[in-house]
Amino acid sequence: QEMYENFIFANMTVTLAEKKLVIGGEAALWSSYSDRTNWDPQVWPRNSAVAERLWSSQDVTDTTTAEPRLVYHRCRMVSRGINASPITTGYCPRVFP
């Protein structure tokens, strides 16, 4: 939820013309407790939320409506072999019937 609620232009004075120059974004994982064994589970669910915010219009900010999309995408990642951790409680029915 915290990753989804971030706004890339918060605390910045940016004109509409300048916003149109932004062609991409980046999300980093900063942690003292991250290594190759737990990187995938931590980074992919968070980056999915950041990616949706970057590609959506500014008024798409409701985490309640985003949750089903992010849960579905997490299940899609798991079914493709990416060890993404759960976003909420529950499981992926396609992966774990």
PDB file of C-alpha atoms in Angstrom:
ATOM      1  CA  GLN A   1       0.000   0.000   0.000  1.00  0.00           C
ATOM      2  CA  GLU A   2       2.819   2.379   0.843  1.00  0.00           C
ATOM      3  CA  MET A   3       4.449   1.861  -2.555  1.00  0.00           C
ATOM      4  CA  TYR A   4       1.153   2.406  -4.366  1.00  0.00           C
ATOM      5  CA  GLU A   5       0.352   5.645  -2.577  1.00  0.00           C
ATOM      6  CA  ASN A   6       3.600   7.346  -3.579  1.00  0.00           C
ATOM      7  CA  PHE A   7       3.300  10.161  -6.090  1.00  0.00           C
ATOM      8  CA  ILE A   8       6.345  10.751  -8.270  1.00  0.00           C
ATOM      9  CA  PHE A   9       5.949  14.530  -8.349  1.00  0.00           C
ATOM     10  CA  ALA A  10       5.220  15.002  -4.639  1.00  0.00           C
ATOM     11  CA  ASN A  11       7.024  17.950  -3.089  1.00  0.00           C
ATOM     12  CA  MET A  12       8.175  19.129  -6.508  1.00  0.00           C
ATOM     13  CA  THR A  13       7.226  22.179  -8.505  1.00  0.00           C
ATOM     14  CA  VAL A  14       6.867  20.716 -11.989  1.00  0.00           C
ATOM     15  CA  THR A  15       5.054  22.241 -14.943  1.00  0.00           C
ATOM     16  CA  LEU A  16       2.804  20.207 -17.222  1.00  0.00           C
ATOM     17  CA  ALA A  17       5.373  20.614 -20.001  1.00  0.00           C
ATOM     18  CA  GLU A  18       8.074  19.188 -17.721  1.00  0.00           C
ATOM     19  CA  LYS A  19       5.845  16.263 -16.679  1.00  0.00           C
ATOM     20  CA  LYS A  20       5.436  15.351 -20.338  1.00  0.00           C
ATOM     21  CA  LEU A  21       9.217  14.958 -20.593  1.00  0.00           C
ATOM     22  CA  VAL A  22       9.227  12.081 -18.079  1.00  0.00           C
ATOM     23  CA  ILE A  23       9.507   8.870 -20.087  1.00  0.00           C
ATOM     24  CA  GLY A  24      10.036   6.305 -17.348  1.00  0.00           C
ATOM     25  CA  GLY A  25      10.585   5.602 -13.718  1.00  0.00           C
ATOM     26  CA  GLU A  26      12.601   3.477 -11.358  1.00  0.00           C
ATOM     27  CA  ALA A  27      11.999   1.737  -8.063  1.00  0.00           C
ATOM     28  CA  ALA A  28      14.811   0.595  -5.822  1.00  0.00           C
ATOM     29  CA  LEU A  29      14.953  -1.850  -2.957  1.00  0.00           C
ATOM     30  CA  TRP A  30      17.064  -0.531  -0.099  1.00  0.00           C
ATOM     31  CA  SER A  31      17.485  -2.969   2.746  1.00  0.00           C
ATOM     32  CA  SER A  32      20.116  -4.335   5.057  1.00  0.00           C
ATOM     33  CA  TYR A  33      18.171  -7.579   5.122  1.00  0.00           C
ATOM     34  CA  SER A  34      18.090  -8.351   1.420  1.00  0.00           C
ATOM     35  CA  ASP A  35      20.253 -10.746  -0.532  1.00  0.00           C
ATOM     36  CA  ARG A  36      19.868 -13.144  -3.454  1.00  0.00           C
ATOM     37  CA  THR A  37      17.678 -15.480  -1.384  1.00  0.00           C
ATOM     38  CA  ASN A  38      14.898 -12.974  -0.675  1.00  0.00           C
ATOM     39  CA  TRP A  39      15.263 -10.332  -3.379  1.00  0.00           C
ATOM     40  CA  ASP A  40      12.540 -11.673  -5.715  1.00  0.00           C
ATOM     41  CA  PRO A  41       9.873 -12.014  -3.010  1.00  0.00           C
ATOM     42  CA  GLN A  42      10.476  -8.455  -1.851  1.00  0.00           C
ATOM     43  CA  VAL A  43      11.070  -6.508  -5.033  1.00  0.00           C
ATOM     44  CA  TRP A  44       8.479  -7.780  -7.527  1.00  0.00           C
ATOM     45  CA  PRO A  45       5.255  -7.102  -5.611  1.00  0.00           C
ATOM     46  CA  ARG A  46       6.524  -3.623  -4.711  1.00  0.00           C
ATOM     47  CA  ASN A  47       7.703  -2.855  -8.208  1.00  0.00           C
ATOM     48  CA  SER A  48       4.362  -4.002  -9.610  1.00  0.00           C
ATOM     49  CA  ALA A  49       2.655  -1.337  -7.508  1.00  0.00           C
ATOM     50  CA  VAL A  50       5.164   1.306  -8.566  1.00  0.00           C
ATOM     51  CA  ALA A  51       4.814   0.342 -12.232  1.00  0.00           C
ATOM     52  CA  GLU A  52       1.033   0.635 -12.118  1.00  0.00           C
ATOM     53  CA  ARG A  53       1.307   4.099 -10.570  1.00  0.00           C
ATOM     54  CA  LEU A  54       3.878   5.211 -13.142  1.00  0.00           C
ATOM     55  CA  TRP A  55       1.790   4.004 -16.091  1.00  0.00           C
ATOM     56  CA  SER A  56      -1.584   5.168 -14.761  1.00  0.00           C
ATOM     57  CA  SER A  57      -3.047   8.640 -14.673  1.00  0.00           C
ATOM     58  CA  GLN A  58      -2.511  10.699 -11.530  1.00  0.00           C
ATOM     59  CA  ASP A  59      -6.055  10.126 -10.310  1.00  0.00           C
ATOM     60  CA  VAL A  60      -5.571   6.337 -10.098  1.00  0.00           C
ATOM     61  CA  THR A  61      -4.657   6.153  -6.416  1.00  0.00           C
ATOM     62  CA  ASP A  62      -7.232   3.909  -4.762  1.00  0.00           C
ATOM     63  CA  THR A  63      -5.480   0.951  -3.145  1.00  0.00           C
ATOM     64  CA  THR A  64      -8.788  -0.882  -2.668  1.00  0.00           C
ATOM     65  CA  THR A  65      -9.413  -1.104  -6.407  1.00  0.00           C
ATOM     66  CA  ALA A  66      -5.727  -1.744  -7.130  1.00  0.00           C
ATOM     67  CA  GLU A  67      -5.471  -4.707  -4.779  1.00  0.00           C
ATOM     68  CA  PRO A  68      -7.277  -7.274  -6.999  1.00  0.00           C
ATOM     69  CA  ARG A  69      -5.145  -6.272  -9.998  1.00  0.00           C
ATOM     70  CA  LEU A  70      -1.922  -6.566  -8.010  1.00  0.00           C
ATOM     71  CA  VAL A  71      -2.969  -9.884  -6.443  1.00  0.00           C
ATOM     72  CA  TYR A  72      -3.798 -11.241  -9.906  1.00  0.00           C
ATOM     73  CA  HIS A  73      -0.454 -10.028 -11.257  1.00  0.00           C
ATOM     74  CA  ARG A  74       1.377 -11.589  -8.305  1.00  0.00           C
ATOM     75  CA  CYS A  75      -0.300 -14.926  -9.107  1.00  0.00           C
ATOM     76  CA  ARG A  76       0.710 -14.517 -12.745  1.00  0.00           C
ATOM     77  CA  MET A  77       4.329 -14.000 -11.653  1.00  0.00           C
ATOM     78  CA  VAL A  78       4.232 -17.061  -9.371  1.00  0.00           C
ATOM     79  CA  SER A  79       2.809 -19.191 -12.186  1.00  0.00           C
ATOM     80  CA  ARG A  80       5.784 -18.101 -14.315  1.00  0.00           C
ATOM     81  CA  GLY A  81       8.307 -19.144 -11.683  1.00  0.00           C
ATOM     82  CA  ILE A  82       8.937 -15.781 -10.009  1.00  0.00           C
ATOM     83  CA  ASN A  83       8.994 -16.169  -6.241  1.00  0.00           C
ATOM     84  CA  ALA A  84       6.891 -13.065  -5.505  1.00  0.00           C
ATOM     85  CA  SER A  85       5.590 -12.798  -1.957  1.00  0.00           C
ATOM     86  CA  PRO A  86       1.860 -12.398  -1.275  1.00  0.00           C
ATOM     87  CA  ILE A  87       0.408  -8.911  -1.344  1.00  0.00           C
ATOM     88  CA  THR A  88      -2.467  -9.833   0.988  1.00  0.00           C
ATOM     89  CA  THR A  89      -3.697 -12.962   2.683  1.00  0.00           C
ATOM     90  CA  GLY A  90      -4.839 -15.711   0.374  1.00  0.00           C
ATOM     91  CA  TYR A  91      -3.285 -17.843  -2.302  1.00  0.00           C
ATOM     92  CA  CYS A  92      -3.124 -18.216  -6.068  1.00  0.00           C
ATOM     93  CA  PRO A  93      -5.810 -20.707  -7.125  1.00  0.00           C
ATOM     94  CA  ARG A  94      -4.241 -21.311 -10.552  1.00  0.00           C
ATOM     95  CA  VAL A  95      -0.901 -22.171  -8.974  1.00  0.00           C
ATOM     96  CA  PHE A  96      -2.067 -23.906  -5.802  1.00  0.00           C
ATOM     97  CA  PRO A  97      -5.455 -25.537  -6.484  1.00  0.00           C
TER      98      PRO A  97
END
